[in-house]
């Protein structure tokens, strides 16, 4: 696998350093109560929030999964990254002020305050199952695939190694240790990601990075389409099967339909992500951190998509799309740098696993165990329950991995199956936040209808792209919620409706300027390449 002794030394040194940092913070911090463990005592600064958001988000599903989609589909897959930047701005301006004003720890907790305990429990169970059976499972699978492709070790050993590595700071240290290690790991993953992109693009450009990008565009212009139209196809790596590209990214309209559902759900109400902002020192620190993360999202396609396109142009001999990024590392990253790039990959995977495990522990402990199983649990016991939950989640994720062997692009797998519940959950939050007339029974109806509608559309309307399916489900569920709320409330505001204080959505000049710059860059990208 062309991995030299110096690469092993660099990679091993990084692992030892990170484990050492995680253990040190876990042993030295004094946790007084569950607030310390699950919410870092609400003391996070903007740079820690922004760095941790990106470290938690950029994982194997991006560095490997999105590179694989870049190989098959091209730059259009970067719509998830570009639209995420705009979504983060919206979340920072309109969602966070409400969440932080209420001082909540978890998203299900907000649902109880706005609706009732049934909505809280229903969504808490949904999220725990989704995080365990889709997200952690896919993270372990892609990480194990990278270890097998790059190092030649069996997948199960790579997966177990990643679990043990992540466990050192996710299980014992809580959110504070997760965030501190994320800050270190985001620096490593950006440096390593740039090194890999630079190496393969320079090879295409005869030693020149910019020329490499130009050559990439000239040799595969079809890979630089920013959206697809009816009839657009792609050749699936490995199988050679011709498939519909439109089904995965259906037209320019996708930027105004299902893509918003996916992004608002992920960045705005997903405990796995939003927990960092909820633990901020103040609303202004949270907003600065989120807009910092939005700025970093704009450069991510260079790190995670272009290497996949480069692998396509170079005729990568791979069995499936998700092997494109490891193939680039093996064939184009220099000796010594391979160790750094692999360290970056492990950093991405490890930070995402630790963040996911912490969120599972938080939701299960605070929204399920404390409420329904042991109402009198002490602070110390709640921390222990959270730790046990994290270990169990990892074990299940490891055992579920053989299921994913049959999927081609894991990034698309994650998006589609998350989309089974995201339209309904997003509707519950959007109407709960911004429409005072929304009733509890309307929210319960959304929970009950979300999966049946999504499954029904998937199997009875097979040609309907899943992003359009998400948008359609959101519209139907929203309509049902409006009808039920108006019928029950007779047009009156619900007693738990949220009332906004004057100036609650006001943001700082720094935030406003950054938001305008990001929006302008995004508009320019779609105008030039669209």
mmCIF file of C-alpha atoms in Angstrom, residues 12-336:
data_model
loop_
_atom_site.group_PDB
_atom_site.id
_atom_site.type_symbol
_atom_site.label_atom_id
_atom_site.label_comp_id
_atom_site.label_asym_id
_atom_site.label_seq_id
_atom_site.Cartn_x
_atom_site.Cartn_y
_atom_site.Cartn_z
ATOM 1 C CA UNK A 12 1.397 6.730 15.126
ATOM 2 C CA UNK A 13 2.761 9.904 16.722
ATOM 3 C CA UNK A 14 -0.462 11.724 15.921
ATOM 4 C CA UNK A 15 -2.598 8.955 17.433
ATOM 5 C CA UNK A 16 -0.530 8.885 20.628
ATOM 6 C CA UNK A 17 -0.674 12.673 20.958
ATOM 7 C CA UNK A 18 -4.441 12.819 20.502
ATOM 8 C CA UNK A 19 -5.088 9.948 22.888
ATOM 9 C CA UNK A 20 -2.773 11.632 25.376
ATOM 10 C CA UNK A 21 -4.576 14.970 25.040
ATOM 11 C CA UNK A 22 -7.967 13.290 25.414
ATOM 12 C CA UNK A 23 -6.943 11.307 28.484
ATOM 13 C CA UNK A 24 -5.256 14.359 30.044
ATOM 14 C CA UNK A 25 -8.344 16.556 29.697
ATOM 15 C CA UNK A 26 -10.634 13.750 30.838
ATOM 16 C CA UNK A 27 -8.583 13.146 34.000
ATOM 17 C CA UNK A 28 -7.842 16.752 34.924
ATOM 18 C CA UNK A 29 -11.214 18.412 34.436
ATOM 19 C CA UNK A 30 -13.500 18.393 37.445
ATOM 20 C CA UNK A 31 -17.066 17.568 36.535
ATOM 21 C CA UNK A 32 -19.422 18.860 39.207
ATOM 22 C CA UNK A 33 -22.613 17.747 37.538
ATOM 23 C CA UNK A 34 -24.179 16.509 34.304
ATOM 24 C CA UNK A 35 -24.116 20.055 32.918
ATOM 25 C CA UNK A 36 -20.321 19.839 32.864
ATOM 26 C CA UNK A 37 -20.376 16.476 31.088
ATOM 27 C CA UNK A 38 -23.112 17.108 28.527
ATOM 28 C CA UNK A 39 -22.881 20.892 27.967
ATOM 29 C CA UNK A 40 -19.301 21.904 28.941
ATOM 30 C CA UNK A 41 -20.840 24.207 31.584
ATOM 31 C CA UNK A 42 -22.063 26.457 28.736
ATOM 32 C CA UNK A 43 -18.638 28.079 28.479
ATOM 33 C CA UNK A 44 -17.560 27.589 24.845
ATOM 34 C CA UNK A 45 -15.953 30.438 22.882
ATOM 35 C CA UNK A 46 -16.702 31.202 19.213
ATOM 36 C CA UNK A 47 -13.527 29.655 17.795
ATOM 37 C CA UNK A 48 -14.125 26.429 19.712
ATOM 38 C CA UNK A 49 -17.729 26.288 18.496
ATOM 39 C CA UNK A 50 -16.810 26.922 14.860
ATOM 40 C CA UNK A 51 -13.900 24.504 14.856
ATOM 41 C CA UNK A 52 -15.893 21.780 16.583
ATOM 42 C CA UNK A 53 -18.836 22.222 14.198
ATOM 43 C CA UNK A 54 -16.609 21.594 11.191
ATOM 44 C CA UNK A 55 -14.660 18.770 12.845
ATOM 45 C CA UNK A 56 -17.924 17.057 13.766
ATOM 46 C CA UNK A 57 -19.367 17.555 10.297
ATOM 47 C CA UNK A 58 -16.368 16.782 8.083
ATOM 48 C CA UNK A 59 -15.902 13.099 8.549
ATOM 49 C CA UNK A 60 -15.520 9.969 6.504
ATOM 50 C CA UNK A 61 -18.882 10.646 4.886
ATOM 51 C CA UNK A 62 -17.416 13.866 3.438
ATOM 52 C CA UNK A 63 -13.744 13.048 2.900
ATOM 53 C CA UNK A 64 -14.490 9.586 1.530
ATOM 54 C CA UNK A 65 -18.207 9.542 0.791
ATOM 55 C CA UNK A 66 -18.399 12.947 -0.883
ATOM 56 C CA UNK A 67 -15.165 12.326 -2.783
ATOM 57 C CA UNK A 68 -16.810 9.137 -4.047
ATOM 58 C CA UNK A 69 -19.851 11.114 -5.149
ATOM 59 C CA UNK A 70 -17.448 13.619 -6.758
ATOM 60 C CA UNK A 71 -15.939 10.735 -8.758
ATOM 61 C CA UNK A 72 -19.342 9.583 -10.028
ATOM 62 C CA UNK A 73 -21.376 12.807 -10.106
ATOM 63 C CA UNK A 74 -18.918 15.694 -10.063
ATOM 64 C CA UNK A 75 -19.009 19.127 -8.427
ATOM 65 C CA UNK A 76 -22.812 19.161 -8.208
ATOM 66 C CA UNK A 77 -22.548 17.165 -4.987
ATOM 67 C CA UNK A 78 -20.870 20.241 -3.433
ATOM 68 C CA UNK A 79 -24.347 21.795 -3.280
ATOM 69 C CA UNK A 80 -24.615 20.185 0.145
ATOM 70 C CA UNK A 81 -21.510 22.103 1.277
ATOM 71 C CA UNK A 82 -22.370 25.439 -0.345
ATOM 72 C CA UNK A 83 -25.980 25.447 0.821
ATOM 73 C CA UNK A 84 -24.817 24.472 4.299
ATOM 74 C CA UNK A 85 -22.966 27.793 4.545
ATOM 75 C CA UNK A 86 -26.162 29.757 3.864
ATOM 76 C CA UNK A 87 -28.129 27.492 6.191
ATOM 77 C CA UNK A 88 -25.682 28.124 9.024
ATOM 78 C CA UNK A 89 -26.232 31.867 8.663
ATOM 79 C CA UNK A 90 -30.019 31.420 8.860
ATOM 80 C CA UNK A 91 -29.721 29.114 11.874
ATOM 81 C CA UNK A 92 -27.402 31.539 13.687
ATOM 82 C CA UNK A 93 -29.712 34.504 13.104
ATOM 83 C CA UNK A 94 -33.170 32.991 13.619
ATOM 84 C CA UNK A 95 -32.906 29.687 15.494
ATOM 85 C CA UNK A 96 -30.120 30.131 18.041
ATOM 86 C CA UNK A 97 -31.490 33.264 19.746
ATOM 87 C CA UNK A 98 -34.639 31.351 20.684
ATOM 88 C CA UNK A 99 -32.856 28.183 21.803
ATOM 89 C CA UNK A 100 -30.288 30.026 23.909
ATOM 90 C CA UNK A 101 -32.897 32.342 25.416
ATOM 91 C CA UNK A 102 -34.723 29.277 26.726
ATOM 92 C CA UNK A 103 -31.482 27.773 28.088
ATOM 93 C CA UNK A 104 -32.189 24.302 26.747
ATOM 94 C CA UNK A 105 -29.718 21.376 26.729
ATOM 95 C CA UNK A 106 -31.336 19.204 24.065
ATOM 96 C CA UNK A 107 -33.666 19.573 21.121
ATOM 97 C CA UNK A 108 -36.247 17.173 22.623
ATOM 98 C CA UNK A 109 -36.261 19.363 25.753
ATOM 99 C CA UNK A 110 -37.343 22.327 23.619
ATOM 100 C CA UNK A 111 -40.161 20.219 22.188
ATOM 101 C CA UNK A 112 -41.546 19.521 25.653
ATOM 102 C CA UNK A 113 -41.495 23.226 26.517
ATOM 103 C CA UNK A 114 -43.250 24.089 23.249
ATOM 104 C CA UNK A 115 -45.574 21.054 23.042
ATOM 105 C CA UNK A 116 -45.549 18.280 25.667
ATOM 106 C CA UNK A 117 -43.629 15.235 26.949
ATOM 107 C CA UNK A 118 -45.058 12.910 24.284
ATOM 108 C CA UNK A 119 -43.469 14.945 21.493
ATOM 109 C CA UNK A 120 -40.206 15.094 23.447
ATOM 110 C CA UNK A 121 -40.070 11.322 23.954
ATOM 111 C CA UNK A 122 -41.118 10.470 20.399
ATOM 112 C CA UNK A 123 -38.408 12.603 18.827
ATOM 113 C CA UNK A 124 -35.791 11.504 21.367
ATOM 114 C CA UNK A 125 -36.367 7.859 20.421
ATOM 115 C CA UNK A 126 -36.290 8.715 16.703
ATOM 116 C CA UNK A 127 -32.969 10.512 17.046
ATOM 117 C CA UNK A 128 -31.264 7.838 19.119
ATOM 118 C CA UNK A 129 -32.251 5.146 16.605
ATOM 119 C CA UNK A 130 -31.164 7.285 13.625
ATOM 120 C CA UNK A 131 -27.807 8.214 15.150
ATOM 121 C CA UNK A 132 -27.007 4.619 16.106
ATOM 122 C CA UNK A 133 -28.287 2.670 13.098
ATOM 123 C CA UNK A 134 -27.467 5.150 10.298
ATOM 124 C CA UNK A 135 -24.878 7.718 11.353
ATOM 125 C CA UNK A 136 -22.455 5.858 13.620
ATOM 126 C CA UNK A 137 -22.750 2.707 11.528
ATOM 127 C CA UNK A 138 -21.809 4.600 8.348
ATOM 128 C CA UNK A 139 -18.947 6.432 10.090
ATOM 129 C CA UNK A 140 -17.417 3.156 11.206
ATOM 130 C CA UNK A 141 -17.934 1.589 7.782
ATOM 131 C CA UNK A 142 -16.244 4.389 5.847
ATOM 132 C CA UNK A 143 -13.430 4.594 8.372
ATOM 133 C CA UNK A 144 -12.849 0.853 8.192
ATOM 134 C CA UNK A 145 -12.941 1.012 4.390
ATOM 135 C CA UNK A 146 -10.227 3.685 4.431
ATOM 136 C CA UNK A 147 -8.042 1.652 6.788
ATOM 137 C CA UNK A 148 -8.422 -1.418 4.573
ATOM 138 C CA UNK A 149 -7.716 0.436 1.332
ATOM 139 C CA UNK A 150 -4.784 2.487 2.582
ATOM 140 C CA UNK A 151 -3.165 0.214 5.164
ATOM 141 C CA UNK A 152 -4.380 -3.162 3.948
ATOM 142 C CA UNK A 153 -5.769 -4.188 7.339
ATOM 143 C CA UNK A 154 -9.101 -6.043 7.688
ATOM 144 C CA UNK A 155 -12.053 -3.680 8.051
ATOM 145 C CA UNK A 156 -13.110 -5.029 11.431
ATOM 146 C CA UNK A 157 -9.709 -4.242 12.951
ATOM 147 C CA UNK A 158 -9.793 -0.728 11.542
ATOM 148 C CA UNK A 159 -13.303 -0.198 12.908
ATOM 149 C CA UNK A 160 -12.399 -1.454 16.372
ATOM 150 C CA UNK A 161 -9.305 0.750 16.372
ATOM 151 C CA UNK A 162 -11.395 3.817 15.483
ATOM 152 C CA UNK A 163 -13.850 2.964 18.251
ATOM 153 C CA UNK A 164 -11.108 2.696 20.867
ATOM 154 C CA UNK A 165 -9.463 5.891 19.629
ATOM 155 C CA UNK A 166 -12.726 7.884 19.765
ATOM 156 C CA UNK A 167 -13.662 6.399 23.105
ATOM 157 C CA UNK A 168 -10.679 7.968 24.874
ATOM 158 C CA UNK A 169 -12.234 11.423 24.710
ATOM 159 C CA UNK A 170 -15.931 10.870 23.926
ATOM 160 C CA UNK A 171 -16.846 8.501 26.746
ATOM 161 C CA UNK A 172 -14.792 9.739 29.684
ATOM 162 C CA UNK A 173 -14.423 13.450 29.089
ATOM 163 C CA UNK A 174 -17.823 14.668 27.931
ATOM 164 C CA UNK A 175 -18.524 17.588 25.601
ATOM 165 C CA UNK A 176 -15.703 19.820 26.823
ATOM 166 C CA UNK A 177 -13.034 17.238 25.945
ATOM 167 C CA UNK A 178 -14.781 16.444 22.650
ATOM 168 C CA UNK A 179 -14.682 20.128 21.674
ATOM 169 C CA UNK A 180 -11.056 20.675 22.726
ATOM 170 C CA UNK A 181 -9.890 17.665 20.743
ATOM 171 C CA UNK A 182 -12.093 18.782 17.830
ATOM 172 C CA UNK A 183 -10.257 22.102 17.688
ATOM 173 C CA UNK A 184 -6.944 20.272 17.303
ATOM 174 C CA UNK A 185 -8.344 17.758 14.852
ATOM 175 C CA UNK A 186 -9.994 20.330 12.573
ATOM 176 C CA UNK A 187 -6.583 21.934 12.007
ATOM 177 C CA UNK A 188 -5.078 18.542 11.159
ATOM 178 C CA UNK A 189 -7.907 17.516 8.832
ATOM 179 C CA UNK A 190 -7.804 20.821 6.898
ATOM 180 C CA UNK A 191 -4.005 20.625 6.505
ATOM 181 C CA UNK A 192 -4.139 16.962 5.508
ATOM 182 C CA UNK A 193 -7.076 17.524 3.157
ATOM 183 C CA UNK A 194 -5.308 20.398 1.400
ATOM 184 C CA UNK A 195 -2.143 18.302 1.057
ATOM 185 C CA UNK A 196 -4.061 15.495 -0.678
ATOM 186 C CA UNK A 197 -5.896 17.885 -3.011
ATOM 187 C CA UNK A 198 -2.728 19.808 -3.780
ATOM 188 C CA UNK A 199 -0.817 16.618 -4.589
ATOM 189 C CA UNK A 200 -3.300 15.130 -7.053
ATOM 190 C CA UNK A 201 -4.221 18.435 -8.713
ATOM 191 C CA UNK A 202 -0.559 19.363 -9.111
ATOM 192 C CA UNK A 203 0.032 15.989 -10.759
ATOM 193 C CA UNK A 204 -2.708 16.747 -13.284
ATOM 194 C CA UNK A 205 -1.269 20.240 -13.840
ATOM 195 C CA UNK A 206 2.362 19.130 -14.310
ATOM 196 C CA UNK A 207 3.374 20.524 -10.941
ATOM 197 C CA UNK A 208 1.056 23.554 -10.896
ATOM 198 C CA UNK A 209 -2.070 23.598 -8.722
ATOM 199 C CA UNK A 210 -4.124 26.153 -10.677
ATOM 200 C CA UNK A 211 -3.209 24.548 -13.989
ATOM 201 C CA UNK A 212 -4.314 21.250 -12.507
ATOM 202 C CA UNK A 213 -7.772 22.653 -11.797
ATOM 203 C CA UNK A 214 -7.932 24.101 -15.332
ATOM 204 C CA UNK A 215 -6.882 20.754 -16.840
ATOM 205 C CA UNK A 216 -9.423 18.969 -14.675
ATOM 206 C CA UNK A 217 -12.175 21.175 -16.071
ATOM 207 C CA UNK A 218 -10.983 20.763 -19.671
ATOM 208 C CA UNK A 219 -10.771 16.957 -19.442
ATOM 209 C CA UNK A 220 -14.090 16.440 -17.650
ATOM 210 C CA UNK A 221 -16.322 19.511 -18.103
ATOM 211 C CA UNK A 222 -19.407 17.396 -17.397
ATOM 212 C CA UNK A 223 -18.141 16.902 -13.847
ATOM 213 C CA UNK A 224 -18.415 20.649 -13.210
ATOM 214 C CA UNK A 225 -22.167 20.929 -13.750
ATOM 215 C CA UNK A 226 -23.690 22.433 -10.610
ATOM 216 C CA UNK A 227 -27.018 20.652 -11.103
ATOM 217 C CA UNK A 228 -28.551 18.016 -13.379
ATOM 218 C CA UNK A 229 -31.517 17.969 -15.738
ATOM 219 C CA UNK A 230 -33.838 15.169 -16.811
ATOM 220 C CA UNK A 231 -31.881 12.535 -18.727
ATOM 221 C CA UNK A 232 -28.466 13.281 -17.188
ATOM 222 C CA UNK A 233 -26.683 10.076 -16.206
ATOM 223 C CA UNK A 234 -23.445 8.887 -14.654
ATOM 224 C CA UNK A 235 -21.458 5.651 -14.780
ATOM 225 C CA UNK A 236 -21.216 4.002 -11.380
ATOM 226 C CA UNK A 237 -17.649 3.198 -10.378
ATOM 227 C CA UNK A 238 -16.809 -0.493 -10.318
ATOM 228 C CA UNK A 239 -20.051 -1.822 -11.803
ATOM 229 C CA UNK A 240 -20.032 0.358 -14.944
ATOM 230 C CA UNK A 241 -23.792 0.619 -14.604
ATOM 231 C CA UNK A 242 -25.383 3.753 -16.072
ATOM 232 C CA UNK A 243 -27.640 5.473 -13.537
ATOM 233 C CA UNK A 244 -29.708 8.633 -13.348
ATOM 234 C CA UNK A 245 -27.820 11.633 -11.958
ATOM 235 C CA UNK A 246 -31.086 13.584 -11.907
ATOM 236 C CA UNK A 247 -32.484 11.175 -9.305
ATOM 237 C CA UNK A 248 -29.765 12.206 -6.854
ATOM 238 C CA UNK A 249 -29.592 15.952 -7.575
ATOM 239 C CA UNK A 250 -32.764 16.819 -9.514
ATOM 240 C CA UNK A 251 -32.291 20.138 -11.280
ATOM 241 C CA UNK A 252 -31.655 23.705 -10.163
ATOM 242 C CA UNK A 253 -34.930 23.569 -8.257
ATOM 243 C CA UNK A 254 -33.315 21.242 -5.733
ATOM 244 C CA UNK A 255 -31.695 24.333 -4.212
ATOM 245 C CA UNK A 256 -35.182 25.558 -3.323
ATOM 246 C CA UNK A 257 -36.841 22.299 -2.201
ATOM 247 C CA UNK A 258 -35.407 19.212 -0.533
ATOM 248 C CA UNK A 259 -31.900 20.611 -0.130
ATOM 249 C CA UNK A 260 -33.252 23.165 2.321
ATOM 250 C CA UNK A 261 -35.021 20.425 4.273
ATOM 251 C CA UNK A 262 -31.819 18.419 4.570
ATOM 252 C CA UNK A 263 -29.669 21.402 5.556
ATOM 253 C CA UNK A 264 -32.060 23.117 7.965
ATOM 254 C CA UNK A 265 -32.673 19.818 9.692
ATOM 255 C CA UNK A 266 -28.974 18.945 9.923
ATOM 256 C CA UNK A 267 -27.591 22.335 10.971
ATOM 257 C CA UNK A 268 -30.544 23.818 12.796
ATOM 258 C CA UNK A 269 -32.193 21.133 14.936
ATOM 259 C CA UNK A 270 -29.821 18.158 14.875
ATOM 260 C CA UNK A 271 -28.504 17.589 18.421
ATOM 261 C CA UNK A 272 -25.282 16.158 17.025
ATOM 262 C CA UNK A 273 -24.430 19.549 15.529
ATOM 263 C CA UNK A 274 -26.375 22.196 17.445
ATOM 264 C CA UNK A 275 -25.133 21.006 20.854
ATOM 265 C CA UNK A 276 -21.913 23.013 20.414
ATOM 266 C CA UNK A 277 -23.828 26.260 19.921
ATOM 267 C CA UNK A 278 -26.140 25.485 22.846
ATOM 268 C CA UNK A 279 -23.024 25.285 25.045
ATOM 269 C CA UNK A 280 -21.816 28.779 24.069
ATOM 270 C CA UNK A 281 -20.948 31.514 26.562
ATOM 271 C CA UNK A 282 -23.502 33.822 24.964
ATOM 272 C CA UNK A 283 -25.627 34.285 21.862
ATOM 273 C CA UNK A 284 -22.965 36.486 20.262
ATOM 274 C CA UNK A 285 -20.255 33.867 20.805
ATOM 275 C CA UNK A 286 -22.568 31.235 19.338
ATOM 276 C CA UNK A 287 -23.338 33.337 16.266
ATOM 277 C CA UNK A 288 -19.686 34.194 15.644
ATOM 278 C CA UNK A 289 -18.787 30.527 15.941
ATOM 279 C CA UNK A 290 -21.484 29.459 13.492
ATOM 280 C CA UNK A 291 -20.566 32.072 10.869
ATOM 281 C CA UNK A 292 -16.922 31.015 11.258
ATOM 282 C CA UNK A 293 -18.009 27.450 10.478
ATOM 283 C CA UNK A 294 -19.985 28.765 7.462
ATOM 284 C CA UNK A 295 -16.812 30.381 6.130
ATOM 285 C CA UNK A 296 -14.915 27.106 6.422
ATOM 286 C CA UNK A 297 -17.707 25.239 4.632
ATOM 287 C CA UNK A 298 -17.072 27.293 1.488
ATOM 288 C CA UNK A 299 -13.582 25.814 1.070
ATOM 289 C CA UNK A 300 -14.571 22.222 1.795
ATOM 290 C CA UNK A 301 -15.406 21.262 -1.824
ATOM 291 C CA UNK A 302 -11.753 21.898 -2.704
ATOM 292 C CA UNK A 303 -10.748 19.373 -0.040
ATOM 293 C CA UNK A 304 -13.441 16.721 -0.435
ATOM 294 C CA UNK A 305 -14.878 16.888 -3.992
ATOM 295 C CA UNK A 306 -12.048 17.831 -6.356
ATOM 296 C CA UNK A 307 -9.922 14.783 -5.385
ATOM 297 C CA UNK A 308 -12.835 12.552 -6.414
ATOM 298 C CA UNK A 309 -13.124 14.283 -9.798
ATOM 299 C CA UNK A 310 -9.348 13.987 -10.194
ATOM 300 C CA UNK A 311 -9.560 10.247 -9.541
ATOM 301 C CA UNK A 312 -12.130 9.976 -12.337
ATOM 302 C CA UNK A 313 -9.936 11.918 -14.801
ATOM 303 C CA UNK A 314 -6.912 9.797 -13.888
ATOM 304 C CA UNK A 315 -8.868 6.584 -14.515
ATOM 305 C CA UNK A 316 -8.759 5.257 -10.961
ATOM 306 C CA UNK A 317 -8.979 1.473 -10.850
ATOM 307 C CA UNK A 318 -11.509 1.156 -8.032
ATOM 308 C CA UNK A 319 -14.306 -1.262 -7.201
ATOM 309 C CA UNK A 320 -16.675 1.345 -5.801
ATOM 310 C CA UNK A 321 -16.909 5.140 -5.695
ATOM 311 C CA UNK A 322 -16.000 5.393 -2.017
ATOM 312 C CA UNK A 323 -12.523 4.036 -2.781
ATOM 313 C CA UNK A 324 -11.642 7.155 -4.822
ATOM 314 C CA UNK A 325 -10.171 9.179 -1.945
ATOM 315 C CA UNK A 326 -8.018 6.345 -0.550
ATOM 316 C CA UNK A 327 -6.840 5.689 -4.137
ATOM 317 C CA UNK A 328 -5.688 9.316 -4.419
ATOM 318 C CA UNK A 329 -3.767 9.018 -1.149
ATOM 319 C CA UNK A 330 -2.069 5.804 -2.215
ATOM 320 C CA UNK A 331 -1.054 6.982 -5.660
ATOM 321 C CA UNK A 332 -0.397 10.715 -5.470
ATOM 322 C CA UNK A 333 0.429 11.768 -1.910
ATOM 323 C CA UNK A 334 4.172 11.751 -1.246
ATOM 324 C CA UNK A 335 5.963 9.638 1.342
ATOM 325 C CA UNK A 336 5.736 11.318 4.737
#
